[in-house]
Amino acid sequence: DAGVTQSPTHLIKTRGQQVTLRCSPKSGHDTVSWYQQALGQGPQFIFQYYEEEERQRGNFPDRFSGHQFPNYSSELNVNALLLGDSALYLCASSTRNRGREKLFFGSGTQLSVL
Amino acid sequence: DAKTTQPNSMESNEEEPVHLPCNHSTISGTDYIHWYRQLPSQGPEYVIHGLTSNVNNRMASLAIAEDRKSSTLILHRATLRDAAVYYCILRDVRSGGGADGLTFGKGTHLIIQP
């Protein structure tokens, strides 16, 4: 059983460009969340998708958007990239269960903005 | 979510027990205590969670203070593979929709000496 898979593993972009990151959740999971992790910091919650809709959002600007597909996979899009967007982007999947569910994380996409 | 406080780093010897503390003095009655760890170059990994009673699983034990204002993650016999950043996180069981975003702090960087 494959866990959470993310692609690509590494990406280099320049300021002002747009980027799309992809995530396939663990088999049986229907909820996908995205996190940004800057160097030396803990992951920060970006948003969560369930039933193809954004259900909750962290403190991130509208440049960050996402999508969830009928097969539960998800994409994270970032427009007008800034140098400060350089980070590890993590995808986590889970099932809906109040407060008790485990999140399973992928290994992330390392984004470098030059 | 309520805030947690953890030491920045801890050091232990291989094959000895490790006690990782977490303070959460503002915890509410509906907050679960979750622990995740992040090994180098990987996404966070679920370790354990509990509400009021102490919990054990194959990875670790979680000891929760009677007033629930603090907890301790116990690794019974640390190995070099346990070297990671350990995050203590509170999750409200009443959170809208259940599977809401996790609020990570900086965690505790656990160093294991051979």
PDB file of C-alpha atoms in Angstrom, chain B residues 39-101:
ATOM      1  CA  LEU B  39      13.020  12.488  10.681  1.00  0.00           C
ATOM      2  CA  PRO B  40      15.587  14.241   8.492  1.00  0.00           C
ATOM      3  CA  SER B  41      14.426  14.748   4.904  1.00  0.00           C
ATOM      4  CA  GLN B  42      10.991  13.275   5.605  1.00  0.00           C
ATOM      5  CA  GLY B  43       7.499  14.502   6.348  1.00  0.00           C
ATOM      6  CA  PRO B  44       6.120  14.335   9.898  1.00  0.00           C
ATOM      7  CA  GLU B  45       5.095  10.931  11.175  1.00  0.00           C
ATOM      8  CA  TYR B  46       2.322  10.210  13.684  1.00  0.00           C
ATOM      9  CA  VAL B  47       3.621   8.836  16.987  1.00  0.00           C
ATOM     10  CA  ILE B  48       0.787   8.700  19.505  1.00  0.00           C
ATOM     11  CA  HIS B  49      -2.182  10.598  20.904  1.00  0.00           C
ATOM     12  CA  GLY B  50      -4.325  10.641  24.026  1.00  0.00           C
ATOM     13  CA  LEU B  51      -7.035  12.527  25.869  1.00  0.00           C
ATOM     14  CA  THR B  52      -6.828  11.807  29.599  1.00  0.00           C
ATOM     15  CA  SER B  53      -5.359   8.389  30.244  1.00  0.00           C
ATOM     16  CA  ASN B  54      -1.811   7.266  29.578  1.00  0.00           C
ATOM     17  CA  VAL B  55      -1.402   5.544  26.230  1.00  0.00           C
ATOM     18  CA  ASN B  56       1.027   2.966  24.886  1.00  0.00           C
ATOM     19  CA  ASN B  57       1.770   1.772  21.376  1.00  0.00           C
ATOM     20  CA  ARG B  58       4.631   0.071  19.609  1.00  0.00           C
ATOM     21  CA  MET B  59       6.509   3.320  19.122  1.00  0.00           C
ATOM     22  CA  ALA B  60       6.164   5.110  22.442  1.00  0.00           C
ATOM     23  CA  SER B  61       4.166   5.846  25.573  1.00  0.00           C
ATOM     24  CA  LEU B  62       2.308   9.018  26.404  1.00  0.00           C
ATOM     25  CA  ALA B  63       2.018  10.057  30.028  1.00  0.00           C
ATOM     26  CA  ILE B  64      -0.591  12.745  30.688  1.00  0.00           C
ATOM     27  CA  ALA B  65      -0.597  14.732  33.926  1.00  0.00           C
ATOM     28  CA  GLU B  66      -3.706  14.472  36.048  1.00  0.00           C
ATOM     29  CA  ASP B  67      -4.579  18.141  35.433  1.00  0.00           C
ATOM     30  CA  ARG B  68      -3.724  17.662  31.726  1.00  0.00           C
ATOM     31  CA  LYS B  69      -1.565  20.792  31.712  1.00  0.00           C
ATOM     32  CA  SER B  70       1.477  18.802  30.684  1.00  0.00           C
ATOM     33  CA  SER B  71       2.393  15.524  29.049  1.00  0.00           C
ATOM     34  CA  THR B  72       5.499  13.459  28.395  1.00  0.00           C
ATOM     35  CA  LEU B  73       6.369  11.345  25.405  1.00  0.00           C
ATOM     36  CA  ILE B  74       8.444   8.365  26.467  1.00  0.00           C
ATOM     37  CA  LEU B  75      10.712   6.439  24.154  1.00  0.00           C
ATOM     38  CA  HIS B  76      11.572   3.368  26.174  1.00  0.00           C
ATOM     39  CA  ARG B  77      14.841   2.505  24.485  1.00  0.00           C
ATOM     40  CA  ALA B  78      16.105   5.120  22.072  1.00  0.00           C
ATOM     41  CA  THR B  79      17.922   4.125  18.924  1.00  0.00           C
ATOM     42  CA  LEU B  80      19.811   6.261  16.430  1.00  0.00           C
ATOM     43  CA  ARG B  81      16.738   6.069  14.188  1.00  0.00           C
ATOM     44  CA  ASP B  82      14.761   8.001  16.812  1.00  0.00           C
ATOM     45  CA  ALA B  83      16.820  11.138  16.175  1.00  0.00           C
ATOM     46  CA  ALA B  84      14.201  13.575  14.917  1.00  0.00           C
ATOM     47  CA  VAL B  85      12.198  16.686  15.719  1.00  0.00           C
ATOM     48  CA  TYR B  86       9.275  15.805  17.989  1.00  0.00           C
ATOM     49  CA  TYR B  87       6.133  17.941  17.904  1.00  0.00           C
ATOM     50  CA  CYS B  88       3.471  18.097  20.611  1.00  0.00           C
ATOM     51  CA  ILE B  89       0.138  19.313  19.192  1.00  0.00           C
ATOM     52  CA  LEU B  90      -3.328  19.890  20.649  1.00  0.00           C
ATOM     53  CA  ARG B  91      -6.379  19.073  18.562  1.00  0.00           C
ATOM     54  CA  ASP B  92      -9.867  20.122  19.568  1.00  0.00           C
ATOM     55  CA  VAL B  93     -12.352  17.300  19.128  1.00  0.00           C
ATOM     56  CA  ARG B  94     -15.004  19.911  18.377  1.00  0.00           C
ATOM     57  CA  SER B  95     -13.061  21.413  15.455  1.00  0.00           C
ATOM     58  CA  GLY B  96     -15.359  22.070  12.553  1.00  0.00           C
ATOM     59  CA  GLY B  97     -15.514  19.109  10.231  1.00  0.00           C
ATOM     60  CA  GLY B  98     -13.113  17.109  12.338  1.00  0.00           C
ATOM     61  CA  ALA B  99      -9.994  16.864  10.228  1.00  0.00           C
ATOM     62  CA  ASP B 100      -8.653  20.385  10.664  1.00  0.00           C
ATOM     63  CA  GLY B 101      -5.151  21.689  10.191  1.00  0.00           C
TER      64      GLY B 101
END
